[in-house]
PDB file of C-alpha atoms in Angstrom:
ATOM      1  CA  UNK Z  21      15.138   8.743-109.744  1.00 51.00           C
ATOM      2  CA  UNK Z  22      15.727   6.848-106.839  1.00 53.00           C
ATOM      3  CA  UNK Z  23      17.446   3.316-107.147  1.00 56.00           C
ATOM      4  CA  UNK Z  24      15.979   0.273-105.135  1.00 49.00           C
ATOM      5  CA  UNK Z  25      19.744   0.286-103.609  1.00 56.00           C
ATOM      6  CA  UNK Z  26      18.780   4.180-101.849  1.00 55.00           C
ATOM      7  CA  UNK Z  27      15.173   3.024-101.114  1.00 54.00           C
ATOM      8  CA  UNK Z  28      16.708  -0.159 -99.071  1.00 48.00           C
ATOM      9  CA  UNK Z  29      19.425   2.332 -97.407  1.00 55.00           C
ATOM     10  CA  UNK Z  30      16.921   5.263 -96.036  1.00 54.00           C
ATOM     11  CA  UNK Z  31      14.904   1.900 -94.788  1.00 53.00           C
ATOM     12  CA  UNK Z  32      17.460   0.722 -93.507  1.00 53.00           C
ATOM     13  CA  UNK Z  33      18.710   4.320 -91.337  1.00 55.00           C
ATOM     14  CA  UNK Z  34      14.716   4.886 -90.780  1.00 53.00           C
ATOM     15  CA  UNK Z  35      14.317   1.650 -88.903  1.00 51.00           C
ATOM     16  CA  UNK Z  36      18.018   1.992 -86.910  1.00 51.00           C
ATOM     17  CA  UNK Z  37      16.203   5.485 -85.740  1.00 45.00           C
ATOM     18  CA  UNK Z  38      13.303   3.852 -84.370  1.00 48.00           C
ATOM     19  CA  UNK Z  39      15.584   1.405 -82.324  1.00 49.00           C
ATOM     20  CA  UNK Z  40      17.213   3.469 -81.159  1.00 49.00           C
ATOM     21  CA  UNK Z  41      14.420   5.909 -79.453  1.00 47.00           C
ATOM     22  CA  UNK Z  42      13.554   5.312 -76.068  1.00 48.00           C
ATOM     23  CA  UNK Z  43      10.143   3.681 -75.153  1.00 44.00           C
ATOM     24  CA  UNK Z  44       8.227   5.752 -72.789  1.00 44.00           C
ATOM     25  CA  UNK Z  45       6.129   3.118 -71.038  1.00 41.00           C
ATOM     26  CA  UNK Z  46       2.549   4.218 -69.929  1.00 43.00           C
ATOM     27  CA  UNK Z  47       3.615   5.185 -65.633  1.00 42.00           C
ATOM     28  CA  UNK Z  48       0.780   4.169 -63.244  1.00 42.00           C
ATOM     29  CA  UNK Z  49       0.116   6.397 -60.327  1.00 44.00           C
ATOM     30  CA  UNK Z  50       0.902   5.882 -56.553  1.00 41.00           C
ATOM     31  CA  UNK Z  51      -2.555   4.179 -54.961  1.00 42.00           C
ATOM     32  CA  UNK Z  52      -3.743   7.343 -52.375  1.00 39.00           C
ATOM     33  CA  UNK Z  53      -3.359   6.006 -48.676  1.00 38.00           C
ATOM     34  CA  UNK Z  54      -6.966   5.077 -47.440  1.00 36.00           C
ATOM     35  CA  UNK Z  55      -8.063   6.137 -44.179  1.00 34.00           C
ATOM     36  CA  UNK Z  56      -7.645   2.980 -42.364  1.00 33.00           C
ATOM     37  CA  UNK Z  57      -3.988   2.669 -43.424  1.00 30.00           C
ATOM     38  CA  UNK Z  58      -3.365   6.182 -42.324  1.00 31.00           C
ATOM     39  CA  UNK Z  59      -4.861   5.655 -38.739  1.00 28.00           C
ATOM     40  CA  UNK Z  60      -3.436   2.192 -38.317  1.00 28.00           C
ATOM     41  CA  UNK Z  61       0.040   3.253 -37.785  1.00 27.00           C
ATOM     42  CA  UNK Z  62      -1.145   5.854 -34.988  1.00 28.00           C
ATOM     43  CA  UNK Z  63      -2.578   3.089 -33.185  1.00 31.00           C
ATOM     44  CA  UNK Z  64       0.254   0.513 -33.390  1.00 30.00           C
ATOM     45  CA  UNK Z  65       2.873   2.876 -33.372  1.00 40.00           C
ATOM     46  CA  UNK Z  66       1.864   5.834 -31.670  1.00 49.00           C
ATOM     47  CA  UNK Z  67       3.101   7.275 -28.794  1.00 60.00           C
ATOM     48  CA  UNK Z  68       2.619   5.535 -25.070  1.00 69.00           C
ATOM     49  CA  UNK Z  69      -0.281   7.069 -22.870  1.00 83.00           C
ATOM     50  CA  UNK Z  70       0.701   7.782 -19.441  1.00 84.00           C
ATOM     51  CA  UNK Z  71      -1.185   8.461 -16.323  1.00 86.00           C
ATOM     52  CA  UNK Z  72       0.388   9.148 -13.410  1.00 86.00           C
ATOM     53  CA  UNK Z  73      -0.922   8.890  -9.231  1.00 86.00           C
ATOM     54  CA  UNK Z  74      -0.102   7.619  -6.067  1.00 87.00           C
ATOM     55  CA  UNK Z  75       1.107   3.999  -5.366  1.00 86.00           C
ATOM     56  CA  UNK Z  76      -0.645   2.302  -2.990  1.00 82.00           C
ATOM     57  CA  UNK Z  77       0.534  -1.604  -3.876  1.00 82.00           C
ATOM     58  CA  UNK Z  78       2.005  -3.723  -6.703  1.00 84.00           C
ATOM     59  CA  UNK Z  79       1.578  -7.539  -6.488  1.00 80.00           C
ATOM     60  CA  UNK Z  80       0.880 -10.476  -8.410  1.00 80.00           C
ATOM     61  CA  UNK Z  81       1.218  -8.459 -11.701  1.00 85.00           C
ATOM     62  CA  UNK Z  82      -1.080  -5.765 -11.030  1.00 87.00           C
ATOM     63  CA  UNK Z  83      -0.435  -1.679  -9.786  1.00 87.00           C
ATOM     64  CA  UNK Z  84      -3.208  -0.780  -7.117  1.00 85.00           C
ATOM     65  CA  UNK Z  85      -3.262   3.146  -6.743  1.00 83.00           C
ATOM     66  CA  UNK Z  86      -4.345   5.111  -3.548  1.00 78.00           C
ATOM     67  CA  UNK Z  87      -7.866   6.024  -5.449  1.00 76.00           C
ATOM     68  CA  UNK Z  88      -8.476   2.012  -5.803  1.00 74.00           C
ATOM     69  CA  UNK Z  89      -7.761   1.876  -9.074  1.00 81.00           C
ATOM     70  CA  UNK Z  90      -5.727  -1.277 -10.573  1.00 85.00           C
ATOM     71  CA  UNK Z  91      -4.343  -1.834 -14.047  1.00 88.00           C
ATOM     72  CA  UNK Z  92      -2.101  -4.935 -15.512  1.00 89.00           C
ATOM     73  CA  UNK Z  93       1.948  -4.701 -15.342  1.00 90.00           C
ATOM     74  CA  UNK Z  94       3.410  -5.974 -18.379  1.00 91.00           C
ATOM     75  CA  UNK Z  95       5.815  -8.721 -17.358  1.00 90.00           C
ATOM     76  CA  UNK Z  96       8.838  -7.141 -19.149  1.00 89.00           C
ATOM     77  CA  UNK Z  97       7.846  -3.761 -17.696  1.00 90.00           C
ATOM     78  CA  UNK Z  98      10.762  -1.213 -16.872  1.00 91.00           C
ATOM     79  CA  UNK Z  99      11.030   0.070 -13.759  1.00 92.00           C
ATOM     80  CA  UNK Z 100      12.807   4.019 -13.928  1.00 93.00           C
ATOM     81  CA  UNK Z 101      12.897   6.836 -12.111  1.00 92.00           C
ATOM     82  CA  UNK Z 102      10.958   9.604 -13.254  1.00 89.00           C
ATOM     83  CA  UNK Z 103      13.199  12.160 -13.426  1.00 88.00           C
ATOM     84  CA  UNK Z 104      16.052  10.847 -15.343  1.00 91.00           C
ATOM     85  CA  UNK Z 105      13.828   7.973 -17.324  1.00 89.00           C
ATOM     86  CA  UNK Z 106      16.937   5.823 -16.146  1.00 92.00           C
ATOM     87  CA  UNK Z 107      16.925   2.224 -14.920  1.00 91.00           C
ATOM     88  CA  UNK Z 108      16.708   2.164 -10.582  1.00 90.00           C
ATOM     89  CA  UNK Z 109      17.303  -0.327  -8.190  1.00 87.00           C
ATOM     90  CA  UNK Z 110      14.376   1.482  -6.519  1.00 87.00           C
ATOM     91  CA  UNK Z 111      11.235  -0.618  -5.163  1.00 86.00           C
ATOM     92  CA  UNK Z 112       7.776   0.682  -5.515  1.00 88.00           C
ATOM     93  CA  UNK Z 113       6.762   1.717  -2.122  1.00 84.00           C
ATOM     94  CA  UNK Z 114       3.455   2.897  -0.557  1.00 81.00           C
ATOM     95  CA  UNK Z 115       2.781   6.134  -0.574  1.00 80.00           C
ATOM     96  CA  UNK Z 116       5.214   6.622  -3.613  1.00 87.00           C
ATOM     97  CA  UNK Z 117       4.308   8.880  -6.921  1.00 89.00           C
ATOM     98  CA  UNK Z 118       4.003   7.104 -10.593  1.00 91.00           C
ATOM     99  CA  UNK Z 119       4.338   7.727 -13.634  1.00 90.00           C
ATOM    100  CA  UNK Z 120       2.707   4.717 -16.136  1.00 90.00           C
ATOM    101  CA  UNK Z 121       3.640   4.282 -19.490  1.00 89.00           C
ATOM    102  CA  UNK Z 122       0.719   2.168 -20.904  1.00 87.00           C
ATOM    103  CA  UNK Z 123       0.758   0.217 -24.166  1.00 87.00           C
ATOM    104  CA  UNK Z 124      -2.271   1.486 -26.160  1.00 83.00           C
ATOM    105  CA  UNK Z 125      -3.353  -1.818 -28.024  1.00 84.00           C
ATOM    106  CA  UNK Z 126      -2.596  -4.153 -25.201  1.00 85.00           C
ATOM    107  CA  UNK Z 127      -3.918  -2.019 -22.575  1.00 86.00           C
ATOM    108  CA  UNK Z 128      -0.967  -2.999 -20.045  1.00 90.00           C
ATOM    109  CA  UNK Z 129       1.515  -1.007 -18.263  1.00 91.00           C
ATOM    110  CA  UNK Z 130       4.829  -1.596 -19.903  1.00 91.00           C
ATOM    111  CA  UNK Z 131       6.839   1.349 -17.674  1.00 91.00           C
ATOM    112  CA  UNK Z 132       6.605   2.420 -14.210  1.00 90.00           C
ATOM    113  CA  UNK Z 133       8.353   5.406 -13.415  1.00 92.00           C
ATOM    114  CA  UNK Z 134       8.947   6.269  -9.321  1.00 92.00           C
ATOM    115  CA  UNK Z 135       9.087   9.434  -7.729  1.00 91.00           C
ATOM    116  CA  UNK Z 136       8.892  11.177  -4.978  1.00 87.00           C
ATOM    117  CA  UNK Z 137       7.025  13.792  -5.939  1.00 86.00           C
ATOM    118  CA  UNK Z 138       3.887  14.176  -7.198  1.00 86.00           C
ATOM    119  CA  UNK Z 139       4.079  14.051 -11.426  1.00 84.00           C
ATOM    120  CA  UNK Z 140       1.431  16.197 -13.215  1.00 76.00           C
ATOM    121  CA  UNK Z 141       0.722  16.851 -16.799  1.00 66.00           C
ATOM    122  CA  UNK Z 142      -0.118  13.371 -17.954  1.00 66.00           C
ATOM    123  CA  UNK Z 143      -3.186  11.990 -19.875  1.00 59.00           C
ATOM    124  CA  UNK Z 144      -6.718  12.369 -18.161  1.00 70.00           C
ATOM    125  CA  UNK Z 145      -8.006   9.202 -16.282  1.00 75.00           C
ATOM    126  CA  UNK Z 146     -10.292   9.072 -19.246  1.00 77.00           C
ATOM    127  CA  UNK Z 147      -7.907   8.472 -21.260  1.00 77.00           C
ATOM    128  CA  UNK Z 148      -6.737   5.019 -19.648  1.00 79.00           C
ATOM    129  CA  UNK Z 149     -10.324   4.209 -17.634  1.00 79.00           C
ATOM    130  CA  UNK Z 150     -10.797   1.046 -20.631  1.00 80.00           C
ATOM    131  CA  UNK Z 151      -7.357  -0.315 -18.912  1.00 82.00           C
ATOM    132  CA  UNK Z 152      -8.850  -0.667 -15.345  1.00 82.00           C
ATOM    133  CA  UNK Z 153      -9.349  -3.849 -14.178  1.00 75.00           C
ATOM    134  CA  UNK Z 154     -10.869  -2.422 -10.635  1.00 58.00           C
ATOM    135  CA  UNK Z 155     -12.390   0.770 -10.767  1.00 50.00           C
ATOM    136  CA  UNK Z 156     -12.153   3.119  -8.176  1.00 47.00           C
ATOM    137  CA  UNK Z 157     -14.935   4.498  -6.047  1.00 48.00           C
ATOM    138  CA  UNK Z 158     -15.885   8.207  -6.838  1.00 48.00           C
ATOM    139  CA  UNK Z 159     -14.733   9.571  -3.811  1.00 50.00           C
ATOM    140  CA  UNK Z 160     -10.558   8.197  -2.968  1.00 48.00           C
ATOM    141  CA  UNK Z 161      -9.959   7.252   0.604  1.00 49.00           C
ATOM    142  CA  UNK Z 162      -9.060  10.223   2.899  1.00 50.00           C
ATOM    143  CA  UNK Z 163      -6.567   7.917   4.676  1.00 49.00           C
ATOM    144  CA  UNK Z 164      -4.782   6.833   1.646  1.00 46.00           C
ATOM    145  CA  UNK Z 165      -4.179  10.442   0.185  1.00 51.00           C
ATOM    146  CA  UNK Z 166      -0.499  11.717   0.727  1.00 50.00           C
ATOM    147  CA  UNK Z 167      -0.876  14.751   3.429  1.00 57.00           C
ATOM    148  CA  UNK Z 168       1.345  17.318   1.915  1.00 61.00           C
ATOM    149  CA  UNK Z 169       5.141  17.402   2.954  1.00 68.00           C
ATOM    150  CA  UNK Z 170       5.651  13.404   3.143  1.00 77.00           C
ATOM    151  CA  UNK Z 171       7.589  11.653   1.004  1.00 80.00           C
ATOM    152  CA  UNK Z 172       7.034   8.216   2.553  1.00 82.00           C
ATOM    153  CA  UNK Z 173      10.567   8.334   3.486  1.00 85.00           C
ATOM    154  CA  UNK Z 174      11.634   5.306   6.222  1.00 88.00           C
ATOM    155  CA  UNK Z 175      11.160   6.589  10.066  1.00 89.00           C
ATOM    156  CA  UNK Z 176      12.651   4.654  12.988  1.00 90.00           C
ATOM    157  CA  UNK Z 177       9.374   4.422  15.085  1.00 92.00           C
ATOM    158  CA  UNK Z 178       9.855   3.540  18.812  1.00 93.00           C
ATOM    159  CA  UNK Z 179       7.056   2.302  20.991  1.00 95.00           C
ATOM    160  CA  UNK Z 180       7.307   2.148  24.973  1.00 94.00           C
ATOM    161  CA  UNK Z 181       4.605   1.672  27.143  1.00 96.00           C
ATOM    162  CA  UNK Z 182       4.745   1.796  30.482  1.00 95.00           C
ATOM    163  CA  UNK Z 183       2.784  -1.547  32.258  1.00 95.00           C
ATOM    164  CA  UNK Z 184       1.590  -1.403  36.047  1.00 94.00           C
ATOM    165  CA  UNK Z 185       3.323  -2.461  38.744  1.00 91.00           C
ATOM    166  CA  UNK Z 186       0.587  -5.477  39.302  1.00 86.00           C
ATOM    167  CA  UNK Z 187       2.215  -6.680  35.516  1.00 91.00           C
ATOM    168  CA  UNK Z 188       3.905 -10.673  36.149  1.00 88.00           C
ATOM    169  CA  UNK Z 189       6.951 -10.225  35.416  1.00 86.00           C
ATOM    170  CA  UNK Z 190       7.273 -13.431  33.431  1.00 89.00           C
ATOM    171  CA  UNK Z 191       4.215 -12.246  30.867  1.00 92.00           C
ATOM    172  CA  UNK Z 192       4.465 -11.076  27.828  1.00 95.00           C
ATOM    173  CA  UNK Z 193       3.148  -7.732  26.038  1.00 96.00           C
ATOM    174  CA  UNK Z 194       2.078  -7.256  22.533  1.00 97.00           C
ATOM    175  CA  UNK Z 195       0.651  -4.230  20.484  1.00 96.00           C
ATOM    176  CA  UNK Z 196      -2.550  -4.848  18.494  1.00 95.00           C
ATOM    177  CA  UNK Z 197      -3.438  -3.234  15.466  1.00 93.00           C
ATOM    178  CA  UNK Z 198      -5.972  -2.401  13.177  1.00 91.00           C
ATOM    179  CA  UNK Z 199      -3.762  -3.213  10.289  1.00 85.00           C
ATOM    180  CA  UNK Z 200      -3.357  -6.747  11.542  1.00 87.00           C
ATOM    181  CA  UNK Z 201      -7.250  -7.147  12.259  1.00 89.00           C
ATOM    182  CA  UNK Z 202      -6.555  -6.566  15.823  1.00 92.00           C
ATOM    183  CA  UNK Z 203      -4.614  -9.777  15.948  1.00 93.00           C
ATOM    184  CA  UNK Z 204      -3.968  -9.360  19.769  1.00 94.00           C
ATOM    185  CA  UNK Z 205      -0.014 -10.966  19.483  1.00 94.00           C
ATOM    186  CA  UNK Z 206       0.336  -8.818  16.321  1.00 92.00           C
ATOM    187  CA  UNK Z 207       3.907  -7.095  17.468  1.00 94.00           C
ATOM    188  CA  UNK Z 208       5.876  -8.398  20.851  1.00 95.00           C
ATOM    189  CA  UNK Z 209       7.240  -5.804  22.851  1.00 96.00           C
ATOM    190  CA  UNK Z 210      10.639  -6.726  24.859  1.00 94.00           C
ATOM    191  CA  UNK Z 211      10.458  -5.939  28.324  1.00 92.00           C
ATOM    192  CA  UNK Z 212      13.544  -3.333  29.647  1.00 88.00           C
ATOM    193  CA  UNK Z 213      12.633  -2.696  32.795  1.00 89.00           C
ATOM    194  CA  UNK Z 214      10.743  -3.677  35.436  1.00 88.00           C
ATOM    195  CA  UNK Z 215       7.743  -1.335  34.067  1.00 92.00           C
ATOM    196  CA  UNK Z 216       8.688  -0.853  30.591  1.00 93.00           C
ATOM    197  CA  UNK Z 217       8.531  -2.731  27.432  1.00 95.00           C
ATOM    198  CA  UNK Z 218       9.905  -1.312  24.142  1.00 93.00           C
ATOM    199  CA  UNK Z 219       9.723  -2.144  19.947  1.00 94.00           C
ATOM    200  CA  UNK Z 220      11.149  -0.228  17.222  1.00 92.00           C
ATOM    201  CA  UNK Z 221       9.546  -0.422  14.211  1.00 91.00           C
ATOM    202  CA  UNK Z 222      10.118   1.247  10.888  1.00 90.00           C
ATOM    203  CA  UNK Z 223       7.619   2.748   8.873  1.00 90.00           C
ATOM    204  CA  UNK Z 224       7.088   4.898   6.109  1.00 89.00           C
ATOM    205  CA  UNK Z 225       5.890   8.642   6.632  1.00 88.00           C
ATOM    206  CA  UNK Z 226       2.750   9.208   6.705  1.00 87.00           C
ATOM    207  CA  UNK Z 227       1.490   6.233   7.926  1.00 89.00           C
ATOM    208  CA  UNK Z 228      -1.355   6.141  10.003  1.00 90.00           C
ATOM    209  CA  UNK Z 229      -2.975   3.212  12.212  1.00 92.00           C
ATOM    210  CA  UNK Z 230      -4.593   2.258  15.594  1.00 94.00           C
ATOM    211  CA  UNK Z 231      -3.495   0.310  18.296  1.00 96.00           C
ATOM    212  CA  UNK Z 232      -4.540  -1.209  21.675  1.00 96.00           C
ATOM    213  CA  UNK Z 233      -1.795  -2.979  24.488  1.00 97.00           C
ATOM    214  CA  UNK Z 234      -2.719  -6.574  25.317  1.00 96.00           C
ATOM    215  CA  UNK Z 235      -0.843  -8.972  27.463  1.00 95.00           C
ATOM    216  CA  UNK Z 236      -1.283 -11.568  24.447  1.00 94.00           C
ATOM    217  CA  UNK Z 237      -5.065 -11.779  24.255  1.00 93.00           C
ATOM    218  CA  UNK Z 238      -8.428  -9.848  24.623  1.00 93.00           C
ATOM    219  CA  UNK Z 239      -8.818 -11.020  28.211  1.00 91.00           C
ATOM    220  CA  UNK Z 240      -5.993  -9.665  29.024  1.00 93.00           C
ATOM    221  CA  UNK Z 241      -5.940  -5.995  27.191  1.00 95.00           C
ATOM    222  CA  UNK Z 242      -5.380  -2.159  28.769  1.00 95.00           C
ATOM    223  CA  UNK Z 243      -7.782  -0.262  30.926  1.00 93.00           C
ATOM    224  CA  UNK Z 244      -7.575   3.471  31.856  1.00 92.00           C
ATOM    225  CA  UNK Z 245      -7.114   4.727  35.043  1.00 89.00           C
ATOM    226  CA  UNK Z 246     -11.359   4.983  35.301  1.00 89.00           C
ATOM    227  CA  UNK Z 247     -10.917   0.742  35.033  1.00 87.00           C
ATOM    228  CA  UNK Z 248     -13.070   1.555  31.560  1.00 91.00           C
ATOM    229  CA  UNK Z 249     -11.826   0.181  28.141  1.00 91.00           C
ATOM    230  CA  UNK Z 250     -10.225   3.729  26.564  1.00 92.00           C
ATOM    231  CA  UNK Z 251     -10.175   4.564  22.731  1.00 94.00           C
ATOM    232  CA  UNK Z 252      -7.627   3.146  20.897  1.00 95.00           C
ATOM    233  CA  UNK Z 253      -3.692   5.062  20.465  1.00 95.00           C
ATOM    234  CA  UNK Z 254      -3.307   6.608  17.036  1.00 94.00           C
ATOM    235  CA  UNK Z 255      -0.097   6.945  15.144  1.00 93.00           C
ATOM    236  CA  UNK Z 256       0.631   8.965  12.454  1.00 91.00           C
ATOM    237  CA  UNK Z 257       4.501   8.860  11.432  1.00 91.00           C
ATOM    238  CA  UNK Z 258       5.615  12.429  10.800  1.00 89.00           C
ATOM    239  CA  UNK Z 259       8.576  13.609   8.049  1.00 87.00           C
ATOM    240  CA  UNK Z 260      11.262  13.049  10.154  1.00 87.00           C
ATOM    241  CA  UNK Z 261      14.126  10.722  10.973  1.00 85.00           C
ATOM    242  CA  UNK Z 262      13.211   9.323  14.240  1.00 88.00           C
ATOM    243  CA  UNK Z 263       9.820   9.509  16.562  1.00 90.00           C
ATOM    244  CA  UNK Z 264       8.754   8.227  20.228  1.00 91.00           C
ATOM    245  CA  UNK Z 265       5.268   6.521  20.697  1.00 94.00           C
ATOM    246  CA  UNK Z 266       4.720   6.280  24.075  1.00 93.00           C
ATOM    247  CA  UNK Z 267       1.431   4.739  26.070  1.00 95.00           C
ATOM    248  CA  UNK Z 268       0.573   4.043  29.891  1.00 95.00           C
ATOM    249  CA  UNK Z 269      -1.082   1.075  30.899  1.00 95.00           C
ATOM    250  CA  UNK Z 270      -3.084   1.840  34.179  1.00 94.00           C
ATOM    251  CA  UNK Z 271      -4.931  -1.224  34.692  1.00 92.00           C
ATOM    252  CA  UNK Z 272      -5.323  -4.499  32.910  1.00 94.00           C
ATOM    253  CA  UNK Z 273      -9.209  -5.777  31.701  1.00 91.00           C
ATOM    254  CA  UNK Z 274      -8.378  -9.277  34.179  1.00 89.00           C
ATOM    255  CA  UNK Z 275      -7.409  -7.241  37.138  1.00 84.00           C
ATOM    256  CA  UNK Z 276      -9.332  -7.900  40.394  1.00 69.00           C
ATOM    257  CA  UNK Z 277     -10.361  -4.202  41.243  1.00 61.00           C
ATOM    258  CA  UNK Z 278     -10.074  -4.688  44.203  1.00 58.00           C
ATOM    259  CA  UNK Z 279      -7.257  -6.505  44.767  1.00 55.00           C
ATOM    260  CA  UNK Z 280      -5.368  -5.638  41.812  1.00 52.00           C
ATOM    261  CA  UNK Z 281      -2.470  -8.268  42.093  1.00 51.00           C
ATOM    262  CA  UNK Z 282      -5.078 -10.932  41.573  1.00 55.00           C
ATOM    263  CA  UNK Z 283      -5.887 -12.213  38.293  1.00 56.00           C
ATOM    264  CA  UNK Z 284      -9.355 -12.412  37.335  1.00 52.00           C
ATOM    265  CA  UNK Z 285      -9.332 -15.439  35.531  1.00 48.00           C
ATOM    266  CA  UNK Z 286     -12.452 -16.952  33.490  1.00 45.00           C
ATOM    267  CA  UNK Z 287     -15.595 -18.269  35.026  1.00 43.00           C
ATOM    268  CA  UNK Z 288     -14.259 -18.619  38.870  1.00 40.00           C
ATOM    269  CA  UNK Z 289     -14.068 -15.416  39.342  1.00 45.00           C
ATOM    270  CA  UNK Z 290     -18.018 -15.457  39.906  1.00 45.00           C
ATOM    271  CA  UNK Z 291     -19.087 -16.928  42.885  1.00 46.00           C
ATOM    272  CA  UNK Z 292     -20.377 -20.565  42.685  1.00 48.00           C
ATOM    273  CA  UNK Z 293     -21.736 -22.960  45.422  1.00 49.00           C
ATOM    274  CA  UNK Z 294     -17.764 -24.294  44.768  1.00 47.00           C
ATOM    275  CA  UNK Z 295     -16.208 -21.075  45.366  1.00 47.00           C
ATOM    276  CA  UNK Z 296     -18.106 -19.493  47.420  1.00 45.00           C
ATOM    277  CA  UNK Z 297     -15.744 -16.630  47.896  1.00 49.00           C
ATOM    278  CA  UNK Z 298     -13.828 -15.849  44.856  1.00 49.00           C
ATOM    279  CA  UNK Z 299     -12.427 -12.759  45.872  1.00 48.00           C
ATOM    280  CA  UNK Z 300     -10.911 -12.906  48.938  1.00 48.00           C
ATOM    281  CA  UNK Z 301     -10.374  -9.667  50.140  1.00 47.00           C
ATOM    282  CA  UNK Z 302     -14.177  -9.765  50.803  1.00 46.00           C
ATOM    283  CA  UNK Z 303     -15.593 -11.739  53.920  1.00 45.00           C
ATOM    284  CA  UNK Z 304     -17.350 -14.853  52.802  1.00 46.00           C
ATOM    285  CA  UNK Z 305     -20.685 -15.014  51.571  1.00 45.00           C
ATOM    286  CA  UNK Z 306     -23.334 -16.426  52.962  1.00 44.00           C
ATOM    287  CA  UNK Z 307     -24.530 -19.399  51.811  1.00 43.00           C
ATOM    288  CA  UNK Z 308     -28.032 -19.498  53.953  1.00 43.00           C
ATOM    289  CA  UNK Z 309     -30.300 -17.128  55.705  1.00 43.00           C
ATOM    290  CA  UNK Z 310     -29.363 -16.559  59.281  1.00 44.00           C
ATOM    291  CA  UNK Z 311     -31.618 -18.719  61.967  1.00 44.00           C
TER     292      UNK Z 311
END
């Protein structure tokens, strides 16, 4: 028989055994991701869309493309060149290619990439219409799309016109543009000869604007060699280094026609009972019926 002393000592081992196994604690199972936290990460995290077109302006925080559109610039927004993704000390220019890098939850552009040639193979317009802040028309500008070949490279544009003789010497002569609202002192020519006044201007390639000659107002603007008004000069700035505008005045609009070293100037050039004769290479006029 077994003594009380055994029982206590297989007790005693028994219970040292049950210390000594390991616990195995019930393990709960990883929660499954939901939906929402699976998407929410794409939409914070996600990759940039980008658009790209053709610059047209960027002022006052905002990118203005050729087709009208406009979106926000981010203020810490990078400015790189496209094809090495690199910082440049390049301006956005008219006429210039971008790439925009747009931040998906903001809805701002936070990277403007430059180029000089078109960039293709970015998102749909679709894809970043909710981030216009002007939409465009349906149909983009003809004059604002890039004619193929220019880069909008700089182009040393000279303008001479040739004035006529009747000219004063002492006046002055100014181009007028539609780009300045036909402002009629909108560029000053300097005069180089006794017929000639020259500017030189520099503008981008393929720009394109009107222009009339005017001795500083509109009563005082070209004529053709008909004495009528004639359509305006056009210039379109070509890919090259250097190009010649040139333009003949025949006649100024305050020209006498007859006498075309007189001025016609305002109301006294029509004949008045105080000037009865404001043209005096014509006899007098009669101021009563014969007797």
């Amino acid at each position: 028989m077994m003594t009380l002393r055994s029982r206590l000592a297989l007790l005693a081992i028994a219970a040292a055994v049950a210390l000594a196994a390991p616990v195995h604690a019930q393990s709960t199972p990883a929660p499954v991701p939901s939906a929402a936290s699976t998407l929410a990460p794409t939409l914070l995290t996600g990759g940039l869309l980008r658009f790209s077109g053709q610059l047209l302006d960027v002022q006052n925080g905002y990118i203005f493309l050729t087709t009208g559109d406009a979106f926000k610039l981010a203020p810490s927004a990078r400015i790189v060149e496209a094809a090495t993704n690199q910082p440049t000390t390049a301006t956005p220019q008219t006429r210039m290619y971008v790439r925009l890098d747009f931040d998906p939850v903001a809805g701002v552009v936070t990277e403007l990439a430059l180029s000089k040639k078109p960039i293709t193979g970015e998102k749909s317009f679709e894809q970043v219409k909710a981030f216009v802040v002007a939409v465009s028309k349906p149909v983009e500008n003809p004059e604002l799309i890039g004619r193929k070949g220019l880069t909008g490279k700089p182009v040393l544009v000279v303008f001479t016109v040739e004035v006529p003789a009747s000219t004063p010497y002492n006046d002055q002569v100014y181009i007028a543009t539609d780009y300045s609202n036909w402002d009629p002192r909108s560029i000053h020519l300097d005069r180089f000869d006794a017929l000639h006044y020259r500017v030189t201007r520099k503008l981008a390639s393929g720009t394109k604007f009107a222009y009339r000659v005017t001795r500083g107002s509109w009563n005082s603007v070209e004529r053709g060699a008909d004495s009528l008004e004639p359509p305006p000069h056009v210039v379109s700035v070509n890919e090259v280094d250097s190009q010649a505008e040139r333009s003949h005045v025949y006649r100024w609009s305050d020209d006498n026609p007859l006498n075309p070293g007189q001025r016609n100037v305002g109301p006294g050039n029509i004949p008045t009972p105080f000037q009865v004769n404001p043209f005096p290479s014509l006899p007098p006029r009669a101021t009563s019926k014969p007797h």
